[in-house]
Coordinates of C-alpha atoms in Angstrom, one line a residue:
Chain Y
M1094 CA 0.0 0.0 0.0
S1095 CA 1.7 3.2 -1.1
T1096 CA 1.4 6.3 1.0
I1097 CA 1.2 8.7 -2.0
S1098 CA -2.0 8.1 -3.9
R1099 CA -2.5 8.0 -7.6
E1100 CA -4.6 11.2 -7.3
E1101 CA -1.7 12.9 -5.5
V1102 CA 0.7 11.9 -8.2
A1103 CA -1.7 13.4 -10.8
R1104 CA -1.8 16.7 -8.9
L1105 CA 2.0 16.8 -8.6
A1106 CA 2.4 16.1 -12.3
G1107 CA 0.1 19.0 -12.9
L1108 CA 2.2 21.3 -10.7
A1109 CA 5.4 20.0 -12.5
R1110 CA 3.7 20.5 -16.0
I1111 CA 4.3 16.9 -17.1
D1112 CA 1.5 15.1 -18.9
L1113 CA 1.6 11.5 -17.6
T1114 CA -0.2 8.5 -19.2
E1115 CA -2.5 6.3 -17.1
P1116 CA 0.2 3.5 -16.9
E1117 CA 2.8 6.1 -15.8
L1118 CA 0.5 7.4 -13.1
N1119 CA -0.2 3.9 -11.7
R1120 CA 3.5 3.0 -11.7
L1121 CA 4.8 6.2 -10.1
A1122 CA 2.2 6.0 -7.3
G1123 CA 4.0 2.8 -6.3
E1124 CA 7.5 4.3 -6.6
L1125 CA 7.2 7.4 -4.5
D1126 CA 7.4 5.8 -1.0
V1127 CA 11.1 6.2 -1.1
I1128 CA 10.6 9.9 -0.2
V1129 CA 8.5 9.1 2.8
E1130 CA 11.0 6.5 3.9
S1131 CA 13.8 9.0 3.4
V1132 CA 12.1 11.6 5.5
A1133 CA 11.6 9.1 8.3
R1134 CA 15.2 8.2 8.1
V1135 CA 16.6 11.7 8.2
S1136 CA 14.1 12.7 11.0
E1137 CA 16.0 10.3 13.3
V1138 CA 18.9 12.7 13.5
A1139 CA 17.6 16.0 12.1
T1140 CA 16.6 17.5 15.4
S1141 CA 15.8 21.1 16.1
D1142 CA 19.2 21.9 17.6
V1143 CA 21.0 21.0 14.3
P1144 CA 21.3 24.0 11.9
A1145 CA 20.6 23.4 8.2
T1146 CA 23.4 23.7 5.7
S1147 CA 22.2 25.0 2.3
H1148 CA 25.5 25.0 0.6
P1149 CA 28.5 22.7 1.0
L1150 CA 31.0 25.5 1.4
P1151 CA 30.5 28.9 3.0
L1152 CA 30.3 31.4 0.2
T1153 CA 29.0 34.9 0.3
N1154 CA 27.0 36.6 -2.4
V1155 CA 29.1 37.8 -5.4
F1156 CA 28.5 41.2 -7.0
R1157 CA 30.0 42.8 -10.1
E1158 CA 30.1 46.3 -11.4
D1159 CA 26.9 47.2 -13.2
V1160 CA 28.4 47.7 -16.6
V1161 CA 27.2 46.7 -20.0
E1162 CA 29.1 43.8 -21.4
A1163 CA 29.0 41.9 -24.7
A1164 CA 26.2 39.4 -24.7
L1165 CA 25.0 36.5 -26.9
P1166 CA 23.7 38.0 -30.2
V1167 CA 19.9 37.8 -30.5
E1168 CA 20.1 35.6 -33.6
D1169 CA 22.3 33.1 -31.7
A1170 CA 20.0 33.1 -28.7
L1171 CA 17.0 32.4 -31.0
A1172 CA 18.8 29.8 -33.2
G1173 CA 17.7 26.9 -31.1
A1174 CA 14.2 28.1 -30.4
P1175 CA 11.2 26.0 -31.5
S1176 CA 9.7 29.1 -33.0
A1177 CA 10.9 32.7 -33.3
E1178 CA 9.5 35.9 -34.8
G1179 CA 10.7 39.4 -35.1
G1180 CA 13.8 38.9 -32.9
R1181 CA 11.8 37.2 -30.2
F1182 CA 10.7 33.8 -29.0
A1183 CA 7.3 32.9 -30.4
V1184 CA 5.3 31.1 -27.7
P1185 CA 1.8 29.7 -27.5
Q1186 CA -1.0 31.7 -26.0
I1187 CA -0.2 32.4 -22.3
L1188 CA -3.3 34.3 -21.1
E1189 CA -6.9 33.2 -21.4
E1190 CA -9.0 35.4 -23.6
D1191 CA -11.8 37.2 -21.9
Chain P
M487 CA 38.0 27.6 -33.7
A488 CA 40.6 28.2 -36.3
G489 CA 39.7 29.2 -39.7
R490 CA 38.8 26.6 -42.4
H491 CA 41.8 24.8 -43.8
V492 CA 42.0 24.1 -47.5
A493 CA 42.7 20.5 -48.3
G494 CA 46.2 20.0 -49.5
S495 CA 47.5 23.3 -48.0
E496 CA 48.8 21.6 -44.9
D497 CA 52.0 19.9 -44.0
P498 CA 51.4 16.2 -44.2
P499 CA 50.8 14.6 -40.7
G500 CA 54.2 14.1 -39.1
G501 CA 55.7 16.7 -41.4
S502 CA 57.6 18.4 -38.7
T503 CA 59.1 15.1 -37.2
T504 CA 62.4 13.6 -38.0
P505 CA 62.5 10.3 -39.9
A506 CA 64.2 8.6 -36.9
A507 CA 61.5 9.8 -34.6
E508 CA 58.8 8.7 -37.0
A509 CA 60.3 5.3 -37.2
A510 CA 60.4 5.1 -33.4
T511 CA 56.7 6.1 -33.1
A512 CA 55.5 4.0 -35.9
T513 CA 55.5 0.9 -33.7
R514 CA 53.7 2.8 -30.9
D515 CA 50.0 2.7 -30.6
L516 CA 49.1 6.3 -30.0
T517 CA 45.8 5.4 -28.4
R518 CA 47.5 3.4 -25.6
M519 CA 49.7 6.3 -24.5
S520 CA 48.8 8.5 -21.5
A521 CA 48.1 12.2 -22.0
D522 CA 51.4 12.9 -20.3
E523 CA 53.3 10.6 -22.7
L524 CA 51.4 12.2 -25.7
S525 CA 52.2 15.7 -24.4
R526 CA 55.9 14.8 -24.3
A527 CA 55.9 13.2 -27.7
L528 CA 54.1 16.2 -29.2
R529 CA 56.6 18.6 -27.6
A530 CA 59.5 16.6 -28.8
G531 CA 58.2 16.6 -32.3
E532 CA 57.9 12.8 -32.5
V533 CA 54.2 13.0 -33.3
T534 CA 51.7 15.6 -34.5
S535 CA 48.3 16.3 -33.1
V536 CA 46.8 15.3 -36.4
M537 CA 48.4 11.9 -36.0
V538 CA 47.2 11.6 -32.4
T539 CA 43.7 12.8 -33.1
Q540 CA 43.3 10.7 -36.2
A541 CA 44.5 7.6 -34.3
H542 CA 41.7 8.2 -31.7
L543 CA 39.1 8.9 -34.4
D544 CA 40.1 5.6 -36.1
R545 CA 39.8 3.8 -32.8
I546 CA 36.3 5.3 -32.2
A547 CA 35.3 4.3 -35.8
A548 CA 36.6 0.7 -35.1
V549 CA 35.1 0.0 -31.7
D550 CA 32.4 2.4 -30.7
G551 CA 29.8 0.4 -32.5
A552 CA 30.3 -2.1 -29.7
V553 CA 31.0 0.3 -26.8
H554 CA 28.6 3.2 -27.7
A555 CA 30.5 5.7 -25.6
F556 CA 29.8 8.6 -27.9
L557 CA 26.6 10.3 -28.8
H558 CA 28.3 12.6 -31.3
V559 CA 31.8 12.4 -32.9
A560 CA 33.2 15.7 -34.0
A561 CA 35.9 14.4 -36.3
E562 CA 36.1 17.5 -38.6
E563 CA 36.3 20.0 -35.7
A564 CA 38.8 17.9 -33.8
L565 CA 41.1 17.6 -36.8
A566 CA 40.8 21.4 -37.5
T567 CA 42.0 22.1 -33.9
A568 CA 44.8 19.5 -34.3
R569 CA 46.0 21.1 -37.6
D570 CA 45.9 24.5 -36.0
V571 CA 48.0 23.3 -33.0
D572 CA 50.5 21.6 -35.3
A573 CA 50.9 24.8 -37.4
R574 CA 51.4 26.9 -34.3
R575 CA 53.9 24.5 -32.8
A576 CA 55.8 24.3 -36.1
A577 CA 55.9 28.1 -36.1
G578 CA 57.6 28.0 -32.7
E579 CA 54.7 29.3 -30.6
E580 CA 54.7 28.6 -26.9
L581 CA 51.8 26.2 -26.3
H582 CA 50.1 24.6 -23.3
P583 CA 51.6 21.2 -22.3
L584 CA 48.4 19.4 -23.3
A585 CA 48.1 21.3 -26.6
G586 CA 47.2 18.8 -29.3
V587 CA 46.1 16.0 -26.8
P588 CA 42.5 15.1 -27.7
I589 CA 39.6 14.8 -25.2
A590 CA 36.0 13.6 -25.0
V591 CA 33.3 15.7 -23.2
K592 CA 30.3 14.4 -21.3
D593 CA 27.1 15.5 -23.1
V594 CA 25.9 17.5 -20.1
V595 CA 28.5 20.2 -20.9
V596 CA 27.5 22.7 -23.5
T597 CA 29.7 23.0 -26.6
K598 CA 29.2 25.7 -29.1
G599 CA 28.3 24.3 -32.5
L600 CA 28.3 20.7 -31.3
P601 CA 25.0 19.0 -30.4
T602 CA 24.4 18.7 -26.6
T603 CA 21.5 16.5 -25.4
A604 CA 22.3 15.6 -21.7
G605 CA 21.1 12.1 -22.8
S606 CA 17.5 13.4 -23.2
R607 CA 15.0 13.5 -26.1
I608 CA 13.9 16.9 -24.9
L609 CA 17.3 18.3 -26.2
E610 CA 17.6 16.2 -29.3
G611 CA 19.2 18.2 -32.1
W612 CA 19.9 21.2 -29.9
V613 CA 23.1 23.0 -30.8
P614 CA 24.3 25.3 -28.0
P615 CA 25.2 28.9 -29.0
Y616 CA 28.0 29.1 -26.4
D617 CA 30.7 27.1 -24.7
A618 CA 30.9 26.1 -21.1
T619 CA 33.8 27.8 -19.3
L620 CA 35.6 24.5 -19.0
V621 CA 35.2 23.9 -22.8
E622 CA 36.7 27.4 -23.4
R623 CA 39.6 26.4 -21.3
L624 CA 40.1 23.1 -23.2
K625 CA 40.0 25.1 -26.5
A626 CA 42.4 27.7 -25.2
A627 CA 44.8 25.0 -24.3
G628 CA 44.6 23.7 -27.8
M629 CA 42.9 20.3 -27.0
P630 CA 40.9 18.8 -29.8
I631 CA 37.4 17.7 -28.7
L632 CA 36.7 14.3 -30.1
G633 CA 33.0 14.3 -29.3
K634 CA 30.3 14.1 -26.7
T635 CA 29.8 11.1 -24.5
N636 CA 26.7 9.1 -23.4
M637 CA 25.2 9.5 -20.0
D638 CA 22.1 8.8 -18.0
E639 CA 19.4 11.4 -18.9
F640 CA 20.3 14.7 -17.2
A641 CA 22.9 12.7 -15.2
M642 CA 20.2 10.8 -13.2
G643 CA 21.4 7.2 -12.8
S644 CA 24.4 4.9 -12.0
S645 CA 24.5 2.8 -15.1
T646 CA 24.0 5.0 -18.2
E647 CA 20.9 2.9 -18.9
H648 CA 18.7 5.9 -18.5
S649 CA 20.1 7.5 -21.6
A650 CA 17.5 8.2 -24.2
Y651 CA 20.0 7.1 -26.9
G652 CA 20.9 3.6 -25.9
N653 CA 23.2 1.8 -23.5
T654 CA 26.9 2.2 -23.2
H655 CA 28.8 -1.1 -22.8
N656 CA 31.6 -1.7 -20.3
P657 CA 34.8 -2.4 -22.3
W658 CA 35.7 -5.1 -19.7
D659 CA 32.5 -7.0 -20.5
L660 CA 30.1 -5.7 -23.1
D661 CA 27.1 -7.2 -21.4
R662 CA 27.7 -5.1 -18.3
I663 CA 27.1 -1.4 -17.3
P664 CA 29.9 1.1 -17.5
G665 CA 28.6 2.9 -14.4
G666 CA 26.8 6.2 -14.4
S667 CA 25.8 8.7 -15.0
G668 CA 29.1 9.3 -16.8
G669 CA 29.4 5.9 -18.3
G670 CA 30.2 7.2 -21.7
S671 CA 33.3 9.2 -20.6
A672 CA 34.6 6.3 -18.5
A673 CA 34.1 3.7 -21.2
A674 CA 35.7 6.0 -23.9
V675 CA 38.8 6.3 -21.8
A676 CA 38.9 2.6 -20.8
A677 CA 38.4 1.6 -24.5
Y678 CA 41.3 3.8 -25.6
E679 CA 38.9 5.9 -27.7
A680 CA 40.2 9.0 -25.8
P681 CA 43.1 9.6 -23.5
L682 CA 41.1 12.1 -21.4
A683 CA 37.5 12.9 -20.8
I684 CA 35.3 15.3 -18.8
G685 CA 32.7 14.0 -16.4
T686 CA 30.4 15.5 -13.8
D687 CA 29.7 14.1 -10.3
T688 CA 26.6 14.9 -8.3
G689 CA 26.5 11.7 -6.2
G690 CA 29.4 9.7 -7.7
S691 CA 28.9 10.0 -11.4
I692 CA 32.7 10.4 -12.1
R693 CA 34.0 8.1 -9.4
Q694 CA 31.7 5.1 -9.7
P695 CA 32.1 4.7 -13.5
G696 CA 35.8 5.0 -12.9
A697 CA 35.7 2.1 -10.4
V698 CA 33.7 -0.2 -12.6
T699 CA 35.8 0.5 -15.8
G700 CA 39.2 0.5 -14.2
T701 CA 39.9 4.2 -14.8
V702 CA 40.7 7.2 -12.7
G703 CA 38.0 9.7 -11.9
V704 CA 38.2 12.9 -9.8
K705 CA 35.4 15.0 -8.2
P706 CA 37.2 18.2 -7.3
T707 CA 36.2 20.4 -4.3
Y708 CA 32.8 21.9 -4.8
G709 CA 33.4 25.2 -6.7
G710 CA 36.9 24.1 -7.9
V711 CA 35.8 23.8 -11.5
S712 CA 33.5 26.3 -13.1
R713 CA 29.9 25.1 -13.7
Y714 CA 29.1 27.8 -16.2
G715 CA 27.7 25.9 -19.2
L716 CA 27.0 22.7 -17.3
I717 CA 23.3 21.6 -17.5
A718 CA 22.5 21.6 -13.8
L719 CA 21.1 18.6 -12.0
A720 CA 21.4 19.5 -8.3
S721 CA 23.2 22.8 -7.9
S722 CA 24.4 22.3 -4.4
L723 CA 26.0 19.0 -5.3
D724 CA 27.2 19.1 -9.0
Q725 CA 30.9 19.3 -9.8
A726 CA 32.8 18.6 -13.1
G727 CA 36.1 16.8 -13.1
P728 CA 38.7 14.6 -15.0
V729 CA 38.2 11.1 -16.2
T730 CA 41.6 9.5 -17.2
R731 CA 43.7 6.3 -17.2
T732 CA 46.4 7.7 -14.9
V733 CA 46.4 9.9 -11.7
L734 CA 49.0 12.2 -13.3
D735 CA 46.7 12.7 -16.3
S736 CA 43.9 13.7 -14.0
A737 CA 46.1 16.3 -12.4
L738 CA 47.1 17.7 -15.7
L739 CA 43.5 18.0 -16.9
H740 CA 42.3 19.3 -13.5
E741 CA 44.8 22.2 -13.8
V742 CA 43.4 23.0 -17.3
I743 CA 39.8 23.2 -16.3
G744 CA 40.0 24.3 -12.6
G745 CA 40.3 27.7 -11.0
H746 CA 38.1 30.7 -10.5
D747 CA 35.5 31.8 -13.1
R748 CA 33.6 35.1 -12.6
R749 CA 30.7 33.7 -14.5
D750 CA 30.1 31.0 -11.8
S751 CA 29.2 32.6 -8.5
T752 CA 29.9 29.4 -6.6
S753 CA 33.4 29.2 -8.1
L754 CA 36.1 29.3 -5.5
P755 CA 38.2 32.5 -5.6
E756 CA 41.5 31.0 -4.4
P757 CA 44.0 29.4 -6.8
L758 CA 44.2 25.6 -7.2
P759 CA 46.8 23.8 -5.1
D760 CA 49.8 22.3 -7.1
L761 CA 48.1 19.2 -8.3
V762 CA 50.6 18.0 -10.9
G763 CA 53.4 18.5 -8.4
A764 CA 51.5 16.4 -5.8
A765 CA 51.0 13.6 -8.4
R766 CA 54.6 13.6 -9.3
L767 CA 55.6 13.6 -5.6
G768 CA 53.2 10.7 -4.9
S769 CA 54.5 8.6 -7.8
S770 CA 57.7 8.1 -5.9
G771 CA 55.6 5.7 -3.7
D772 CA 56.6 7.4 -0.5
L773 CA 53.9 8.4 1.9
T774 CA 55.9 8.8 5.1
G775 CA 54.0 10.8 7.7
V776 CA 50.7 10.7 5.8
R777 CA 47.7 9.7 7.9
V778 CA 45.1 7.6 6.1
G779 CA 41.7 7.2 7.7
V780 CA 39.6 4.2 6.9
V781 CA 36.0 5.1 7.2
H782 CA 34.4 2.4 9.4
E783 CA 30.9 3.0 8.0
L784 CA 32.0 2.5 4.3
N785 CA 33.6 -0.9 4.5
G786 CA 31.2 -3.5 5.8
D787 CA 28.3 -5.6 4.8
G788 CA 27.0 -5.0 1.3
Y789 CA 30.6 -4.7 -0.1
Q790 CA 31.5 -7.6 -2.4
P791 CA 34.2 -9.9 -0.9
G792 CA 36.5 -9.2 -3.8
V793 CA 36.0 -5.5 -3.4
R794 CA 36.9 -5.7 0.3
A795 CA 39.9 -8.0 -0.3
R796 CA 41.4 -5.5 -2.9
F797 CA 40.7 -2.7 -0.4
E798 CA 42.6 -4.4 2.4
E799 CA 45.5 -5.1 0.0
S800 CA 45.7 -1.5 -1.0
L801 CA 45.8 -0.4 2.7
E802 CA 48.7 -2.8 3.2
L803 CA 50.6 -1.1 0.3
L804 CA 49.9 2.3 1.8
R805 CA 51.2 1.1 5.2
G806 CA 54.3 -0.2 3.4
A807 CA 54.8 3.2 1.8
G808 CA 55.1 4.8 5.3
A809 CA 51.5 5.9 5.7
E810 CA 49.9 5.7 9.1
V811 CA 46.5 3.9 8.7
V812 CA 43.9 4.7 11.3
E813 CA 40.2 3.9 11.6
V814 CA 37.8 6.8 11.8
S815 CA 34.1 6.8 12.4
C816 CA 31.6 8.9 10.5
P817 CA 28.3 7.9 12.2
H818 CA 26.1 10.1 10.1
F819 CA 27.2 8.7 6.7
E820 CA 24.5 6.1 7.0
Y821 CA 22.0 9.0 6.6
A822 CA 23.6 10.4 3.5
L823 CA 21.6 8.3 1.1
A824 CA 18.3 9.4 2.6
A825 CA 19.3 13.1 2.6
Y826 CA 20.4 12.7 -1.0
Y827 CA 17.0 11.3 -2.0
L828 CA 15.4 14.5 -0.7
I829 CA 18.0 17.1 -1.8
L830 CA 18.6 15.8 -5.4
P831 CA 15.0 15.5 -6.6
S832 CA 14.1 18.9 -5.0
E833 CA 16.9 20.7 -6.8
A834 CA 16.5 18.8 -10.0
S835 CA 12.8 19.5 -10.2
S836 CA 13.6 23.2 -10.0
N837 CA 16.5 23.1 -12.4
L838 CA 14.6 21.1 -15.0
A839 CA 11.8 23.6 -15.1
K840 CA 13.6 25.4 -17.8
F841 CA 12.9 22.6 -20.3
D842 CA 9.4 23.8 -21.1
G843 CA 9.4 23.9 -24.9
M844 CA 9.4 27.7 -25.1
R845 CA 13.0 28.8 -25.8
F846 CA 15.0 25.7 -26.9
G847 CA 14.7 22.0 -27.5
L848 CA 11.6 20.0 -28.2
R849 CA 8.1 21.6 -28.4
V850 CA 5.1 19.3 -28.6
V851 CA 1.7 21.0 -29.3
P852 CA -1.2 18.9 -28.1
T853 CA -3.6 18.0 -31.0
D854 CA -6.7 18.1 -28.9
G855 CA -8.1 21.2 -27.2
P856 CA -6.5 24.7 -27.0
A857 CA -2.7 24.9 -27.5
T858 CA -2.1 27.2 -24.5
A859 CA 1.5 27.6 -23.2
E860 CA 0.6 25.6 -20.2
R861 CA -0.7 22.6 -22.2
V862 CA 2.3 22.8 -24.6
M863 CA 4.6 22.6 -21.6
G864 CA 2.8 19.5 -20.2
A865 CA 2.8 17.8 -23.6
T866 CA 6.5 18.7 -24.3
R867 CA 7.7 17.5 -20.9
G868 CA 5.6 14.4 -21.0
A869 CA 7.0 13.4 -24.4
G870 CA 10.6 14.7 -23.9
F871 CA 11.5 13.3 -20.4
G872 CA 12.2 9.6 -19.7
D873 CA 10.9 7.6 -16.8
E874 CA 13.6 8.3 -14.3
V875 CA 13.5 12.0 -14.9
K876 CA 9.8 12.1 -14.5
R877 CA 10.1 10.1 -11.3
R878 CA 12.6 12.5 -9.7
I879 CA 10.8 15.6 -10.8
I880 CA 7.6 14.3 -9.2
L881 CA 9.5 13.4 -6.0
G882 CA 11.1 16.8 -5.9
T883 CA 7.8 18.6 -6.6
Y884 CA 6.3 16.7 -3.6
A885 CA 9.3 17.5 -1.3
L886 CA 9.1 21.2 -2.1
S887 CA 5.3 21.5 -2.2
A888 CA 3.5 23.7 0.4
G889 CA 3.7 22.3 3.9
Y890 CA 6.4 19.8 3.3
Y891 CA 9.5 22.0 2.6
D892 CA 10.8 22.3 6.1
A893 CA 10.2 18.6 7.0
Y894 CA 11.7 17.3 3.8
Y895 CA 14.3 19.5 2.2
G896 CA 15.0 21.3 5.5
S897 CA 15.6 18.1 7.4
A898 CA 17.9 16.8 4.7
Q899 CA 20.0 20.0 4.9
K900 CA 20.4 19.3 8.6
V901 CA 21.8 15.9 7.8
R902 CA 24.2 17.7 5.6
T903 CA 25.5 19.7 8.6
L904 CA 26.0 16.4 10.6
I905 CA 27.9 14.8 7.7
Q906 CA 30.1 17.9 7.4
R907 CA 30.8 17.6 11.2
D908 CA 31.7 14.0 10.7
F909 CA 34.2 14.9 8.0
E910 CA 35.7 17.7 10.2
A911 CA 36.2 15.4 13.1
A912 CA 37.7 12.7 10.8
F913 CA 40.1 15.1 9.1
E914 CA 41.5 16.0 12.5
Q915 CA 42.7 12.4 12.8
A916 CA 43.6 11.8 9.2
D917 CA 44.9 13.7 6.1
V918 CA 42.8 11.7 3.7
L919 CA 39.9 9.3 4.2
V920 CA 39.6 6.1 2.2
S921 CA 37.0 3.4 1.3
P922 CA 36.1 1.2 -1.6
T923 CA 34.5 3.5 -4.4
A924 CA 31.6 1.2 -5.2
P925 CA 30.2 -1.8 -3.2
T926 CA 30.3 -4.1 -6.2
T927 CA 31.8 -4.6 -9.6
A928 CA 29.8 -3.7 -12.8
F929 CA 26.4 -5.5 -12.9
K930 CA 24.7 -6.8 -16.0
L931 CA 22.8 -4.4 -18.3
G932 CA 19.2 -4.5 -17.3
E933 CA 19.8 -6.3 -14.0
K934 CA 18.8 -3.4 -11.7
L935 CA 16.9 -1.2 -14.1
D936 CA 13.6 -1.9 -12.4
D937 CA 14.9 -1.5 -8.9
P938 CA 15.8 2.2 -8.3
L939 CA 16.8 1.5 -4.7
A940 CA 19.3 -1.1 -5.6
M941 CA 20.6 1.3 -8.3
Y942 CA 21.1 4.0 -5.7
L943 CA 23.1 1.8 -3.4
N944 CA 26.0 2.0 -5.9
D945 CA 26.5 5.6 -4.7
V946 CA 26.5 4.9 -1.0
A947 CA 30.2 5.5 -0.6
T948 CA 30.5 8.4 -2.9
I949 CA 27.5 10.6 -1.9
P950 CA 28.9 12.0 1.4
A951 CA 31.6 13.9 -0.5
N952 CA 29.0 15.7 -2.6
L953 CA 26.9 16.6 0.5
A954 CA 29.9 18.1 2.2
G955 CA 31.6 19.6 -0.9
V956 CA 34.9 17.7 -0.3
P957 CA 37.0 16.4 -3.2
G958 CA 37.2 12.7 -4.0
M959 CA 39.1 10.4 -6.4
S960 CA 38.7 6.8 -7.5
V961 CA 41.9 4.9 -8.4
P962 CA 41.7 1.4 -10.0
N963 CA 43.1 -1.1 -7.4
G964 CA 42.6 -4.5 -9.0
V965 CA 40.0 -6.9 -10.2
S966 CA 37.5 -8.8 -8.1
D967 CA 36.9 -12.6 -8.1
D968 CA 34.8 -12.1 -11.3
G969 CA 37.7 -10.5 -13.1
L970 CA 36.1 -7.1 -13.2
P971 CA 37.8 -3.9 -12.0
V972 CA 37.3 -2.3 -8.6
G973 CA 38.1 1.2 -7.3
F974 CA 39.7 2.7 -4.2
Q975 CA 38.2 6.0 -3.1
I976 CA 40.3 8.8 -1.5
L977 CA 38.6 11.8 0.1
A978 CA 40.4 15.0 1.2
P979 CA 39.3 18.2 3.0
A980 CA 37.8 21.0 0.8
R981 CA 40.5 22.8 -1.2
A982 CA 43.1 20.1 -0.4
D983 CA 42.6 18.3 -3.8
D984 CA 46.4 18.0 -3.9
R985 CA 46.3 15.3 -1.2
L986 CA 44.1 13.1 -3.5
Y987 CA 46.8 13.3 -6.1
R988 CA 49.7 12.5 -3.8
V989 CA 48.0 9.5 -2.2
G990 CA 46.4 8.3 -5.5
A991 CA 49.6 8.5 -7.5
A992 CA 51.5 6.6 -4.7
L993 CA 48.9 3.8 -4.6
E994 CA 48.9 3.6 -8.4
A995 CA 52.7 3.4 -8.6
L996 CA 52.8 0.7 -5.9
L997 CA 50.0 -1.3 -7.5
E998 CA 51.6 -1.1 -10.9
R999 CA 55.0 -2.2 -9.5
G1000 CA 53.3 -5.4 -8.4
W1001 CA 51.3 -5.9 -11.5
G1002 CA 54.1 -5.0 -13.9
A1003 CA 51.6 -3.2 -16.2
P1004 CA 48.5 -0.9 -15.8
L1005 CA 45.3 -2.7 -14.8
L1006 CA 43.6 -1.8 -18.1
S1007 CA 46.1 -3.9 -20.0
R1008 CA 44.2 -6.9 -18.6
A1009 CA 40.9 -5.8 -20.3
P1010 CA 40.0 -8.0 -23.2
E1011 CA 40.5 -6.9 -26.8
L1012 CA 37.4 -5.3 -28.1
P1013 CA 35.6 -6.7 -31.1
T1014 CA 35.7 -4.4 -34.2
A1015 CA 32.2 -3.0 -34.6
P1016 CA 32.2 0.0 -36.8
L1017 CA 30.1 3.0 -36.1
T1018 CA 26.9 2.8 -38.0
E1019 CA 25.1 5.8 -39.3
G1020 CA 22.0 6.3 -37.2
T1021 CA 20.3 8.6 -34.8
A1022 CA 21.9 10.7 -32.2
R1023 CA 25.4 10.3 -33.4

C-alpha cells in the first residue's frame, strides 16, 4: 500500500507540468514511497538543535560592477528556439481570452 | 575555432618530425599512451596532433559500434584544432603542455556548435550557442574535442541505462554497465577511444564509473571547476572533473579546467593547489607521515568480498609506503543516502523547469483542445522526459510543495550539517579518508533497471563527499573474483585536492609495480564493430 495516492501523483504532475499517461500514473504511485522513507530516516537525527546547511562550502554573495558587457547576439540566442518571430521567442497563448 | 583549412595546403601529418622519430613512433599505438606521454611526444616533435587525433578517431570508428561511448563524434572539428595546433607548434609558438592532446566531453556540458543533449530526447538536435567555461579552457589549451559522451538522462542514474540514446557497454564485458551517470566518458577512456574525458559528479557519477571501468576519476572540491555551461542537475552537489587512465593525467587535466570563473558565483576564488606537483611527488611511492583514515561506515556488509579484499591489500601497500593507517568513524554517513534522495530531486525539479518547450529544444503541441502555453509545456515534458527524470521531478515537486518543505528539504539540509561535522572530526585524525569506491563490480545491463533503490546503493560511498563539498578520487586497485575492476576511493578536505593526487599517485605506482603493467592492459580486446550511421550520433 503506497502512501502517495494516484490522485496525489496526478496533482504533482500538474504542478510540474508533465503530462503522464495512465500507466505512468499507476507506476509512479507505487514508486514514491522512497521519499516518505527518506524523511523518516533523516528525522531520526535532524533534530531542532541542528542547523541546516544549504551549501557545502560557506560562500558569500558575489557582486560585479553594473556595466554593459558583450552578450549573446539575438540571432544566436534564437537559433535553437522551436519558434521565433521578429527577434523574439514565439510562444503559444499564455493568457486566457476574456 | 581556427579558420577553415584548405585541403592540400597543410604539411602532411608528421611533417615536422624527423625520420628517426617517425620510425620510433611507428611501432607505438598512440591510443595506448597516456596524456602525459602524448604531451611529451608532441613537444619533442615525435608525433603531430593530427596523427594523435586521427588515431583516436580511427579507434572510435573501429570499436564504438560495440561500446557506444559517444553520442556525437566531432571528427572535422577535432582535426581542425589539431591542424591549428600543429601549425602553431611548427611556427615555434609557446603552447600549453596538453596542446594537441584530444579529449571527450560528457554530453551534459554545452559545446558551441556541437549537439548537446544531456542524454535526453527533450534536447535532441539542440546545438548550443555558447561554450561552457571548461570547454573554453580546453580550447584555449589547444585540446581537440573528439565528441560528446553518453550518460544517464540529465545525469540521473548509475548505469547510463537511463540515456534516451541507448546503452553504453563496459569495455571489460560488453554485457555489463559502464557505471553512471558518466558511463560514456569512463568507457571512452577505458576503451582507448580518448586519452582524457570530462565527467560530472553529483553523487558519484565520475568516481563510480571510474571504479567499474578500471579508470581514474576525480570529483574536485565543490566550486573548484566552473559550472558555467553545465546543464545543472542538483546545484548544491554538482561538480565537473577529470576522467583519465592515470592519476597524473587527471592532475594535468584538472589544472586546465580548474580555477576561478567570474561567470560562476559558486566558483572558489582561491588558486588551485599544485596538483601536478602532488601527483609527481606521490608517484615516488613514499607516503611517510601521511595519515590515512579508513571510514568504518564505508567498509562493511554489502561490499562484495573481492572489493573488500582489494581494499585491504591497498591499505597494506599504503602502510608499506610509510602511511599511518587509522580507523575513523563517520556515524552520520548512513543517513547520507536518505538526505540525497530528498535534496537531489528537490533541486532537480527546480533546475529542469527550464525545459518547457518555449525557448529551446523540443516543443510538442497537443492535438486536442486549445494549444495554450501551459498545455504545450505539459505535452512537451511528458514526451521529452524519460521515466527516471519524471520520477525524480515528481519526487522533488512533492518534497518542495507547500507544507512539506521544512520537514523534507530542511531536514535533509540538517543531515548535511551532521555529515560535514563527521568529516571535520575525521580530518582531525587523518589527512585523507579512504573506502572502496563502489560496493560491487559492474552489474549486467538490465539487472537493476527496475529497482531504483538497488541502483542508488551504488553511490552509498560516494554521496557523502557531494553533500559536504569535499574532493574525491577513484583509483583502480585490482579486479574482483569475477575478473572485473574495482576502485579505491580517496577523500580530502575541501580545497586540499592535492592530497588526493599525492596518495592516489602513490597507490597507483605501488600497485603497478606489483602488476608489472597498468590494470587496463588486462581488459579483453574489443571486437571491431564499426560505427553505423544512425540517430543521435
